[in-house]
Short mmCIF file of C-alpha atoms in Angstrom, two decimals:
data_model
loop_
_atom_site.label_atom_id
_atom_site.label_comp_id
_atom_site.label_asym_id
_atom_site.label_seq_id
_atom_site.Cartn_x
_atom_site.Cartn_y
_atom_site.Cartn_z
CA MET A 1 -10.46 -28.01 40.45
CA ARG A 2 -8.86 -25.59 37.93
CA LYS A 3 -6.36 -28.31 37.00
CA ALA A 4 -9.15 -30.78 36.34
CA ILE A 5 -11.02 -28.27 34.18
CA PHE A 6 -7.87 -27.52 32.21
CA LEU A 7 -7.03 -31.16 31.59
CA PHE A 8 -10.54 -31.81 30.33
CA ALA A 9 -10.31 -28.83 27.97
CA LEU A 10 -6.91 -29.91 26.72
CA MET A 11 -8.12 -33.43 26.05
CA ALA A 12 -11.03 -32.00 24.08
CA PHE A 13 -8.75 -29.71 22.11
CA PHE A 14 -6.33 -32.42 21.07
CA ALA A 15 -8.96 -35.14 20.91
CA ASP A 16 -7.28 -38.52 20.76
CA LEU A 17 -3.95 -37.37 19.33
CA GLN A 18 -1.97 -38.14 22.48
CA ALA A 19 0.34 -35.17 22.05
CA LYS A 20 2.96 -34.55 24.68
CA VAL A 21 2.33 -31.32 26.62
CA VAL A 22 5.12 -29.29 28.22
CA TYR A 23 4.25 -26.41 30.52
CA ILE A 24 5.89 -23.09 31.30
CA ALA A 25 4.92 -20.60 34.00
CA THR A 26 6.19 -17.29 35.34
CA ASP A 27 7.18 -19.02 38.59
CA GLY A 28 8.68 -22.06 36.86
CA SER A 29 12.30 -23.18 36.58
CA ASP A 30 14.20 -24.38 33.53
CA SER A 31 15.59 -27.19 35.66
CA SER A 32 12.08 -28.54 36.30
CA ALA A 33 10.40 -31.41 34.51
CA GLY A 34 7.98 -29.28 32.49
CA THR A 35 4.85 -30.85 33.93
CA ILE A 36 1.82 -28.89 35.05
CA ASP A 37 3.02 -29.22 38.67
CA ALA A 38 6.68 -28.51 37.86
CA PRO A 39 6.64 -26.07 34.91
CA LEU A 40 9.61 -24.63 33.09
CA ALA A 41 10.36 -20.90 33.05
CA THR A 42 11.10 -20.14 29.39
CA LEU A 43 9.78 -21.11 26.00
CA PRO A 44 13.23 -22.11 24.62
CA ALA A 45 13.65 -24.61 27.45
CA ALA A 46 10.23 -26.08 26.73
CA TYR A 47 10.95 -26.18 23.00
CA HIS A 48 13.99 -28.39 23.60
CA GLN A 49 11.74 -30.94 25.32
CA ILE A 50 9.13 -31.34 22.59
CA ALA A 51 9.08 -33.25 19.33
CA SER A 52 7.08 -32.56 16.19
CA GLY A 53 3.37 -32.61 16.91
CA ASP A 54 3.73 -31.85 20.63
CA THR A 55 2.42 -28.85 22.56
CA ILE A 56 3.87 -26.12 24.73
CA CYS A 57 1.25 -24.78 27.12
CA ILE A 58 1.88 -21.38 28.70
CA ARG A 59 0.38 -20.32 32.01
CA GLY A 60 -0.89 -16.76 32.36
CA GLY A 61 1.28 -13.80 33.31
CA ARG A 62 4.06 -11.65 31.86
CA TYR A 63 7.19 -13.25 30.41
CA ALA A 64 10.14 -10.85 30.07
CA ILE A 65 12.23 -11.95 27.07
CA THR A 66 15.97 -11.29 27.13
CA ASP A 67 18.85 -11.62 24.67
CA GLU A 68 19.81 -14.93 26.26
CA GLN A 69 16.58 -16.50 25.04
CA VAL A 70 17.19 -15.80 21.33
CA MET A 71 17.16 -19.21 19.65
CA LYS A 72 18.64 -18.47 16.21
CA ILE A 73 20.58 -15.67 14.48
CA ASP A 74 21.54 -15.23 10.84
CA HIS A 75 23.14 -12.29 9.04
CA THR A 76 19.86 -10.33 8.99
CA TYR A 77 17.49 -11.62 11.67
CA ALA A 78 17.50 -12.60 15.29
CA PHE A 79 14.77 -15.26 15.48
CA VAL A 80 13.85 -15.11 19.13
CA PHE A 81 11.60 -18.16 19.15
CA ALA A 82 12.61 -20.16 16.06
CA LEU A 83 9.87 -22.77 15.63
CA GLU A 84 11.25 -25.40 13.27
CA LYS A 85 9.63 -28.60 14.55
CA GLY A 86 6.62 -28.97 12.31
CA GLY A 87 3.59 -31.11 12.87
CA SER A 88 1.27 -32.93 10.51
CA ALA A 89 -2.26 -32.53 9.19
CA ASP A 90 -3.73 -34.48 12.11
CA ARG A 91 -1.26 -33.42 14.79
CA ARG A 92 0.05 -29.87 14.78
CA THR A 93 2.90 -28.52 16.85
CA CYS A 94 1.11 -26.08 19.12
CA ILE A 95 2.26 -23.12 21.23
CA MET A 96 -0.80 -22.18 23.26
CA GLY A 97 -1.93 -20.16 26.23
CA TYR A 98 -3.44 -22.10 29.11
CA PRO A 99 -7.26 -22.10 28.75
CA GLY A 100 -8.83 -19.33 30.81
CA GLU A 101 -5.52 -17.50 31.24
CA ARG A 102 -3.74 -14.99 29.00
CA PRO A 103 0.07 -15.13 28.77
CA LEU A 104 1.95 -12.01 27.62
CA PHE A 105 5.43 -12.09 26.06
CA ASP A 106 7.27 -8.78 26.53
CA PHE A 107 10.20 -8.34 24.13
CA SER A 108 11.03 -4.72 24.99
CA ALA A 109 14.31 -5.58 26.76
CA LEU A 110 15.90 -7.13 23.65
CA GLN A 111 19.08 -5.36 22.53
CA LEU A 112 21.67 -7.62 20.86
CA ASP A 113 24.22 -5.73 18.77
CA GLY A 114 22.04 -3.26 16.87
CA ARG A 115 22.68 -5.08 13.58
CA HIS A 116 19.75 -7.49 13.48
CA ARG A 117 16.06 -7.32 12.81
CA PHE A 118 13.92 -9.14 15.37
CA SER A 119 11.44 -11.91 14.63
CA ALA A 120 9.61 -12.68 17.86
CA PHE A 121 7.92 -15.92 16.68
CA TYR A 122 9.38 -17.48 13.54
CA LEU A 123 7.22 -20.01 11.67
CA GLY A 124 9.92 -22.18 10.14
CA ALA A 125 8.03 -25.45 9.59
CA ASP A 126 4.68 -26.81 8.42
CA TYR A 127 1.58 -27.38 10.58
CA LEU A 128 2.41 -25.03 13.43
CA HIS A 129 -0.36 -23.54 15.56
CA LEU A 130 0.03 -20.43 17.73
CA ARG A 131 -2.94 -19.47 19.87
CA ASN A 132 -4.12 -17.40 22.82
CA PHE A 133 -1.39 -15.00 23.94
CA ASP A 134 -0.12 -11.41 23.63
CA ILE A 135 3.08 -10.21 21.99
CA VAL A 136 4.20 -6.75 23.11
CA GLY A 137 7.22 -4.48 22.95
CA VAL A 138 9.03 -6.04 19.97
CA PRO A 139 11.78 -3.48 19.27
CA VAL A 140 13.70 -2.11 16.30
CA ARG A 141 17.40 -1.50 17.06
CA MET A 142 18.65 -0.67 13.53
CA LYS A 143 18.70 2.56 11.53
CA GLY A 144 17.51 2.88 7.95
CA HIS A 145 14.57 1.28 6.13
CA THR A 146 14.25 -1.81 8.28
CA GLN A 147 11.67 -3.69 10.34
CA SER A 148 10.96 -6.23 13.05
CA GLU A 149 8.03 -8.66 13.21
CA CYS A 150 5.88 -10.17 15.92
CA VAL A 151 5.05 -13.30 13.88
CA SER A 152 7.22 -14.10 10.84
CA ALA A 153 5.85 -16.71 8.44
CA ARG A 154 8.94 -17.26 6.34
CA LYS A 155 8.86 -20.97 5.57
CA GLY A 156 5.96 -23.01 6.92
CA SER A 157 2.71 -23.98 5.21
CA HIS A 158 -0.62 -25.10 6.71
CA CYS A 159 0.02 -23.03 9.85
CA ILE A 160 -2.60 -21.37 12.04
CA VAL A 161 -2.06 -18.14 13.97
CA GLU A 162 -5.08 -17.73 16.21
CA ASN A 163 -6.30 -15.37 18.92
CA LEU A 164 -3.06 -13.41 19.26
CA ALA A 165 -2.83 -9.73 20.20
CA MET A 166 0.29 -8.05 18.84
CA HIS A 167 0.56 -4.54 20.20
CA ASP A 168 2.43 -1.67 21.77
CA GLY A 169 5.70 -2.36 20.02
CA MET A 170 7.76 -1.25 17.03
CA ALA A 171 7.13 -4.31 14.87
CA ILE A 172 4.77 -5.50 12.17
CA GLY A 173 2.12 -7.80 13.62
CA TYR A 174 1.94 -10.73 11.17
CA TYR A 175 4.37 -10.83 8.23
CA GLN A 176 4.44 -13.65 5.67
CA THR A 177 6.92 -14.11 2.83
CA ALA A 178 6.57 -17.83 2.13
CA GLY A 179 4.20 -20.74 2.63
CA SER A 180 0.78 -21.88 1.46
CA ASN A 181 -2.57 -22.42 3.13
CA ASN A 182 -1.73 -20.43 6.24
CA LEU A 183 -4.62 -19.04 8.25
CA VAL A 184 -4.57 -16.00 10.54
CA LEU A 185 -7.76 -16.07 12.59
CA ASN A 186 -9.21 -13.79 15.29
CA CYS A 187 -6.05 -11.74 15.81
CA ASP A 188 -5.51 -8.05 16.63
CA ALA A 189 -2.53 -5.83 15.78
CA TYR A 190 -2.55 -2.32 17.25
CA ASN A 191 -0.57 0.57 18.70
CA ASN A 192 2.59 -0.42 16.82
CA TYR A 193 5.02 2.37 15.83
CA ASP A 194 8.71 2.41 14.97
CA ASP A 195 10.01 5.86 15.86
CA TYR A 196 13.67 4.77 15.77
CA SER A 197 14.77 3.44 12.39
CA GLU A 198 13.56 6.37 10.29
CA GLY A 199 12.67 8.86 12.97
CA ALA A 200 9.13 9.98 13.65
CA TYR A 201 7.81 8.84 10.26
CA GLY A 202 7.06 5.33 11.50
CA GLY A 203 6.83 3.71 8.10
CA ASN A 204 6.96 -0.03 7.43
CA VAL A 205 4.93 -1.00 10.52
CA ASP A 206 1.77 -2.68 9.23
CA GLY A 207 -0.74 -4.67 11.17
CA PHE A 208 -0.79 -7.68 8.83
CA GLY A 209 1.04 -8.45 5.59
CA ILE A 210 1.20 -11.32 3.09
CA HIS A 211 4.07 -11.00 0.59
CA VAL A 212 4.79 -14.50 -0.74
CA GLN A 213 7.40 -14.78 -3.49
CA LYS A 214 6.15 -17.82 -5.42
CA THR A 215 3.02 -17.95 -7.57
CA SER A 216 2.38 -21.46 -6.23
CA GLU A 217 2.06 -20.25 -2.60
CA THR A 218 -1.70 -19.95 -2.61
CA GLY A 219 -4.40 -20.43 0.01
CA ASN A 220 -3.28 -17.81 2.53
CA ALA A 221 -6.09 -16.03 4.35
CA ILE A 222 -6.57 -13.51 7.16
CA ARG A 223 -9.99 -13.76 8.82
CA TYR A 224 -11.82 -11.90 11.58
CA CYS A 225 -8.77 -9.78 12.39
CA ARG A 226 -8.47 -6.11 13.39
CA ALA A 227 -5.68 -3.61 12.76
CA TRP A 228 -5.68 -0.15 14.32
CA ARG A 229 -3.19 2.56 15.15
CA ASN A 230 -0.40 0.87 13.26
CA SER A 231 1.86 3.63 11.98
CA ASP A 232 1.87 2.37 8.38
CA ASP A 233 -0.95 0.26 6.88
CA GLY A 234 -3.55 -2.01 8.44
CA PHE A 235 -3.41 -4.89 5.93
CA ASP A 236 -0.83 -5.06 3.12
CA LEU A 237 -0.32 -7.29 0.05
CA ILE A 238 2.45 -5.39 -1.74
CA ASN A 239 4.79 -7.64 -3.77
CA ASN A 240 2.55 -10.63 -3.14
CA LEU A 241 2.82 -13.07 -6.05
CA ALA A 242 -0.11 -15.41 -5.30
CA PRO A 243 -3.79 -14.71 -4.56
CA ALA A 244 -4.56 -14.00 -0.90
CA GLU A 245 -7.74 -13.26 1.02
CA PHE A 246 -8.86 -10.71 3.61
CA ASP A 247 -12.18 -11.85 5.08
CA HIS A 248 -14.26 -10.06 7.75
CA CYS A 249 -11.42 -7.80 8.85
CA TRP A 250 -11.47 -4.30 10.33
CA ALA A 251 -8.88 -1.56 9.63
CA PHE A 252 -9.14 1.78 11.42
CA TYR A 253 -6.91 4.65 12.55
CA ASN A 254 -3.89 3.33 10.66
CA GLY A 255 -1.25 5.84 9.61
CA TYR A 256 -1.35 7.51 13.02
CA ARG A 257 0.85 7.20 16.06
CA PRO A 258 -0.24 5.10 19.02
CA ALA A 259 -2.34 6.62 21.75
CA ALA A 260 -1.82 6.24 25.49
CA ASP A 261 -5.23 4.63 25.45
CA ALA A 262 -5.37 2.26 22.47
CA HIS A 263 -9.13 2.84 22.34
CA ASP A 264 -8.78 6.61 21.87
CA THR A 265 -11.08 7.96 19.14
CA THR A 266 -9.90 11.59 19.21
CA ALA A 267 -6.06 11.87 19.05
CA PHE A 268 -4.53 11.73 15.56
CA LEU A 269 -0.81 12.41 15.00
CA SER A 270 0.31 11.48 11.50
CA ALA A 271 2.87 8.72 10.92
CA GLY A 272 3.38 6.40 7.89
CA ASP A 273 1.25 5.67 4.83
CA GLY A 274 -2.03 4.85 6.55
CA ASN A 275 -4.03 2.71 4.14
CA GLY A 276 -6.66 0.40 5.57
CA PHE A 277 -6.37 -2.44 3.05
CA LYS A 278 -3.48 -2.23 0.57
CA ALA A 279 -4.36 -5.01 -1.81
CA GLY A 280 -1.39 -5.59 -4.08
CA GLY A 281 1.04 -3.64 -6.19
CA TYR A 282 4.73 -4.01 -7.00
CA GLY A 283 6.10 -0.49 -6.67
CA MET A 284 6.71 2.14 -9.32
CA ASN A 285 10.40 1.71 -10.16
CA ALA A 286 10.77 0.95 -13.85
CA GLY A 287 12.56 -2.32 -14.53
CA THR A 288 12.49 -3.60 -10.94
CA THR A 289 8.92 -4.84 -10.65
CA LYS A 290 8.26 -8.35 -9.31
CA CYS A 291 4.87 -8.81 -10.94
CA PRO A 292 4.46 -12.34 -12.36
CA ALA A 293 3.19 -12.99 -15.87
CA GLU A 294 -0.30 -13.47 -14.44
CA CYS A 295 -1.01 -10.88 -11.80
CA PRO A 296 -2.82 -12.41 -8.78
CA GLN A 297 -6.43 -11.51 -8.13
CA ASN A 298 -6.60 -10.86 -4.39
CA TYR A 299 -9.94 -11.17 -2.65
CA ILE A 300 -11.05 -8.54 -0.13
CA HIS A 301 -14.53 -9.08 1.21
CA HIS A 302 -16.78 -8.36 4.19
CA CYS A 303 -14.22 -5.87 5.51
CA VAL A 304 -14.54 -2.43 7.10
CA ALA A 305 -12.17 0.53 6.67
CA TYR A 306 -12.75 3.53 8.90
CA ARG A 307 -10.75 6.74 9.27
CA ASN A 308 -7.43 5.51 8.02
CA LYS A 309 -5.13 8.40 7.11
CA ALA A 310 -4.92 7.47 3.43
CA ASN A 311 -7.21 5.17 1.47
CA GLY A 312 -9.73 2.77 2.91
CA LEU A 313 -9.44 0.07 0.24
CA TYR A 314 -6.51 0.60 -2.12
CA ALA A 315 -5.21 -1.23 -5.21
CA ASN A 316 -1.71 0.32 -4.82
CA HIS A 317 -0.62 0.37 -8.51
CA HIS A 318 -1.58 -3.27 -9.04
CA MET A 319 -1.17 -4.62 -12.59
CA GLY A 320 -4.40 -6.56 -12.60
CA GLY A 321 -7.74 -6.48 -10.90
CA CYS A 322 -8.75 -7.61 -7.42
CA ARG A 323 -12.14 -8.72 -6.10
CA TRP A 324 -13.76 -6.24 -3.67
CA GLU A 325 -17.11 -7.48 -2.40
CA TYR A 326 -19.40 -6.67 0.55
CA ASN A 327 -17.09 -4.09 2.10
CA ALA A 328 -17.82 -0.83 3.92
CA SER A 329 -15.59 2.24 3.94
CA TRP A 330 -16.03 5.56 5.71
CA GLN A 331 -14.07 8.74 6.39
CA ASN A 332 -10.82 7.72 4.73
CA ARG A 333 -9.07 10.17 2.39
CA SER A 334 -10.52 8.07 -0.41
CA ASN A 335 -12.79 5.18 0.41
CA TYR A 336 -12.04 3.06 -2.68
CA ASN A 337 -8.91 3.87 -4.73
CA MET A 338 -8.46 1.44 -7.61
CA VAL A 339 -5.32 2.93 -9.21
CA ASN A 340 -3.26 0.49 -11.29
CA ARG A 341 0.15 0.60 -12.93
CA LYS A 342 0.08 0.63 -16.72
CA SER A 343 2.43 -2.30 -17.29
CA ASN A 344 5.72 -3.91 -16.28
CA GLU A 345 7.50 -1.78 -18.82
CA GLU A 346 5.73 1.51 -18.08
CA ALA A 347 5.75 2.64 -14.47
CA VAL A 348 2.83 4.99 -14.94
CA ASP A 349 -0.36 5.22 -12.91
CA VAL A 350 -3.57 4.57 -14.83
CA PRO A 351 -7.20 4.22 -13.77
CA GLY A 352 -7.77 0.75 -12.34
CA TYR A 353 -8.65 -2.08 -14.70
CA GLY A 354 -9.79 -5.66 -14.18
CA HIS A 355 -11.32 -5.02 -10.75
CA ILE A 356 -14.56 -6.60 -9.58
CA LEU A 357 -16.53 -4.35 -7.21
CA LYS A 358 -19.85 -5.65 -5.94
CA HIS A 359 -22.15 -4.85 -3.00
CA ASN A 360 -19.77 -2.32 -1.42
CA VAL A 361 -20.76 0.66 0.74
CA SER A 362 -19.08 4.05 0.86
CA PHE A 363 -20.06 6.71 3.38
CA THR A 364 -18.39 10.13 3.57
CA PHE A 365 -14.70 10.69 2.78
CA THR A 366 -12.30 13.24 4.25
CA ASP A 367 -10.38 14.81 1.34
CA THR A 368 -12.73 16.71 -0.96
CA SER A 369 -9.88 17.81 -3.26
CA LYS A 370 -8.27 14.40 -3.90
CA GLY A 371 -10.54 11.87 -2.33
CA GLY A 372 -13.84 10.31 -3.21
CA HIS A 373 -16.13 7.34 -2.84
CA LEU A 374 -14.49 5.64 -5.86
CA VAL A 375 -11.41 7.14 -7.53
CA ASN A 376 -8.92 6.12 -10.21
CA CYS A 377 -11.15 3.45 -11.70
CA ASP A 378 -11.79 2.71 -15.39
CA ALA A 379 -15.41 1.59 -15.20
CA ASP A 380 -15.38 0.24 -18.75
CA ARG A 381 -12.59 -2.19 -17.89
CA CYS A 382 -14.01 -3.31 -14.53
CA THR A 383 -17.06 -5.21 -13.32
CA ILE A 384 -19.04 -2.84 -11.11
CA GLU A 385 -22.39 -3.94 -9.69
CA ASN A 386 -24.68 -2.90 -6.85
CA ASN A 387 -22.41 -0.53 -4.94
CA THR A 388 -23.63 2.62 -3.21
CA PHE A 389 -21.27 4.66 -5.45
CA ALA A 390 -21.64 2.90 -8.81
CA PRO A 391 -23.10 2.31 -11.29
CA ALA A 392 -24.34 5.91 -11.18
CA GLU A 393 -27.90 5.06 -12.15
CA THR A 394 -28.34 2.87 -9.07
CA ALA A 395 -26.11 4.78 -6.63
CA VAL A 396 -27.31 5.40 -3.05
CA ALA A 397 -26.91 8.57 -0.99
CA VAL A 398 -25.71 6.95 2.25
CA SER A 399 -26.67 8.44 5.61
CA ALA A 400 -25.83 7.50 9.20
CA SER A 401 -29.45 6.49 9.78
CA MET A 402 -28.93 3.50 7.49
CA PHE A 403 -26.57 1.81 9.96
CA VAL A 404 -27.17 0.08 13.28
CA SER A 405 -24.24 2.09 14.69
CA THR A 406 -21.70 4.67 13.57
CA ASP A 407 -20.03 4.80 16.99
CA PRO A 408 -16.31 3.96 16.50
CA ALA A 409 -16.06 2.86 20.14
CA THR A 410 -17.85 -0.34 19.09
CA LEU A 411 -14.83 -1.29 16.95
CA PHE A 412 -12.92 -2.08 20.15
CA ALA A 413 -15.37 -4.75 21.32
CA PRO A 414 -13.51 -7.29 23.47
CA ARG A 415 -13.05 -10.82 22.23
CA ASP A 416 -14.16 -13.82 24.23
CA ALA A 417 -11.72 -16.37 25.64
CA GLU A 418 -11.64 -18.24 22.32
CA GLY A 419 -10.87 -15.06 20.39
CA ASN A 420 -14.30 -14.61 18.83
CA LEU A 421 -15.78 -11.13 18.55
CA PRO A 422 -19.33 -10.42 19.69
CA GLU A 423 -21.85 -9.42 17.07
CA MET A 424 -20.35 -6.30 15.50
CA VAL A 425 -22.69 -3.37 14.82
CA PHE A 426 -20.42 -0.70 13.34
CA MET A 427 -21.59 0.15 9.80
CA ARG A 428 -23.93 -2.83 9.85
CA ALA A 429 -26.87 -2.10 7.55
CA LYS A 430 -30.03 -1.44 9.53
CA GLN A 431 -32.93 -3.76 8.79
CA GLY A 432 -35.41 -2.02 6.50
CA SER A 433 -32.84 0.36 5.03
CA ILE A 434 -32.07 0.42 1.34
CA LEU A 435 -28.67 -1.07 2.16
CA SER A 436 -30.40 -4.04 3.71
CA GLU A 437 -32.90 -4.37 0.90
CA ARG A 438 -30.11 -4.40 -1.69
CA GLN A 439 -27.75 -6.56 0.40
CA MET A 440 -24.94 -4.00 0.52
CA GLY A 441 -22.11 -3.91 3.01
CA TRP A 442 -20.14 -6.26 5.19
CA ALA A 443 -22.98 -7.93 7.11
CA PHE A 444 -24.41 -9.88 4.17
CA GLU A 445 -23.13 -13.30 3.29
CA GLY A 446 -23.21 -13.10 -0.48
CA SER A 447 -21.96 -15.96 -2.59
CA SER A 448 -20.32 -19.03 -1.07
CA GLU A 449 -17.70 -18.79 -3.82
CA THR A 450 -14.20 -17.93 -2.63
CA ALA A 451 -10.93 -17.14 -4.35
CA ILE A 452 -8.98 -19.13 -1.77
CA PRO A 453 -9.35 -22.91 -1.21
CA LEU A 454 -9.01 -22.53 2.57
CA LEU A 455 -12.02 -22.34 4.88
CA ALA A 456 -14.34 -21.18 2.13
CA ALA A 457 -16.54 -18.13 2.62
CA HIS A 458 -19.20 -18.97 5.16
CA ASP A 459 -22.69 -19.89 3.99
CA LEU A 460 -24.89 -19.07 6.96
CA HIS A 461 -27.85 -21.00 5.58
CA ASP A 462 -26.31 -24.45 5.62
CA ALA A 463 -24.35 -26.61 8.02
CA ALA A 464 -20.98 -26.32 6.27
CA VAL A 465 -18.29 -27.60 8.62
CA TYR A 466 -14.53 -27.56 7.99
CA ASN A 467 -11.57 -29.13 9.72
CA LEU A 468 -8.47 -27.06 10.51
CA ASN A 469 -7.01 -27.87 7.10
CA GLY A 470 -9.90 -26.14 5.34
CA ILE A 471 -11.47 -29.39 4.12
CA GLN A 472 -15.25 -29.58 4.28
CA VAL A 473 -16.47 -32.57 6.29
CA ASN A 474 -19.78 -34.26 6.87
CA PRO A 475 -21.35 -32.57 9.95
CA ARG A 476 -23.21 -35.80 10.78
CA ALA A 477 -20.07 -37.93 10.92
CA LEU A 478 -17.59 -35.98 12.99
CA HIS A 479 -14.88 -37.61 15.07
CA LYS A 480 -13.52 -36.07 18.24
CA GLY A 481 -11.62 -32.88 17.52
CA LEU A 482 -11.74 -29.20 16.64
CA TYR A 483 -13.78 -27.87 13.71
CA ILE A 484 -14.86 -24.53 12.24
CA LYS A 485 -18.40 -23.52 11.33
CA GLN A 486 -19.52 -20.04 10.31
CA GLY A 487 -16.07 -18.73 11.17
CA LYS A 488 -16.07 -20.01 14.75
CA LYS A 489 -14.45 -23.01 16.40
CA PHE A 490 -16.34 -25.79 18.14
CA VAL A 491 -15.21 -28.99 19.79
CA VAL A 492 -16.59 -32.48 19.36
CA LYS A 493 -15.85 -34.42 22.57
#
C-alpha cells in the first residue's frame, strides 16, 4: 500500500515528464538495480545511473558518509556529492527524499588529508532540485580562516534547494558564489559551529549566504527559511555583486554556540559575529574592495530578527542603499544598523545613505550604550516611511501587548512534510493594535513589487500562480505539474 501511495505521489510530482527514478535505501546494495524493490546503498552509485533530468529518490533513515564516497576533489575542496548533470526548465535533475520519510546524511566521519574544505552537496549544473532531507555533521578539518558548506552553489543557475535541514555540524548551511535565479525555499540551518579552524571563536559559519561575483547573476532569493544558533551570522550578503532577496525569513540566536537542545531559549555562550541579516558590504580594507560601479540594492522584507548577538538587520558598510520593508526586530544589540562605507577610495564608516526603510517594527534592544532601534543612518539621504522608530513625528512606542505572541518557543514550530511552516505568531501584529492599523511588521503583504524577478512577492488578494521557474501562469489553464501560490506548493494532477 505504501508503495502504491508513493508511486502516485511521484507521478503527481513529475507530472508527465517521464523522468527515470533511481532509489537508494539504508539496507540497499550498490550492486542492485536501483529500483524501488532493489535499491542502491549510496548516492554516488545512484548518480552514476542517472542522466540529466532524472531523479534520485532516497528512502528514510541515516546514511553515514565516508571518504570513499567523495566524488570530486580539487586543490581546495572535496566535493562529496558533486552534482554536475543539470536538467532543463521542464525537467529538473532531482535529489529527493521519499515522500513521507525523512533521510538524513551524516558527514561527521569524513577525514581525508586535512588539506581540503568540504562541500557536502555541490550544485555544479543548471536546473538541479534538492528537496526533503537533513544534512548533519559536515566537518572542518583545516586550521586557519577556512570553511565547509552543506550546500555549495558554485556554478548552477535556476536551481531549487527546498525543505532541507542543515544542522549540528561545523559548516555553513547554504553558500552561493555563482549562478542566477536560484531559489532556497523552506529550509532551516541551525546549531552549526566550527570550534576547530580558529578555536572557540566559531567565525565564518553562517546559516545562509549569497556572495555571487558577477553583476549579471541576479534573481537569487531565500524564502521562508530559518537560521538559529549558527556561530556567525544568520543570513549574509557580504561581497555579493548582484541584488538578492531575503523574503519571510527568521534569524534568531545567531552568534552563539549550539545548545544540547537546539530549541533552548536560555543558554547563550558567545561565538562569532552574530548578525541576524547582514545585507551587503565589501569589507573595510582600502584598495581591496570588490564593490561594482553600481552597488546592488538588496531586498530584505517580511523578516524577523530576534536576540542575535550583534545587529538584527545590518547594512555592514555597504556602499549603497538596500530595501528594508515589513520587518520586525527585537532584542538585538541594535535592531536596525544602517552603517555604510564612505566610498571605494575611503574605507571609513559613515551613516547609511540610499536605504529605503518602510513599515518596519523595532521592539526593545539590548545594548543601551551602543545599540538602538535605528542607528548609523543619515535620514536626509534615505527614504524612511511608516516605521515604529522613524520618522520621529509618527514613531510608535512598541509594547508586548501589540503582538499575538512574544514567546520565542514559537519560532521552533515544526514544518509539515512539504516543508511549510504553520501560521507563525511570533511578533505578529495583533488585530486592533496600532501596528495592525498602520500595517507595520512582517505579517502584512505590502506591495506586490519585488526587486527580484523570481517568484514575485506574494499578493494574497489575487490568484497569482507561478511555475518553478518563477514565471506567472494563468491559474485557469494549468497543466499537470507543480506550482507555487502564496509561497506554498500545490500539485495539479
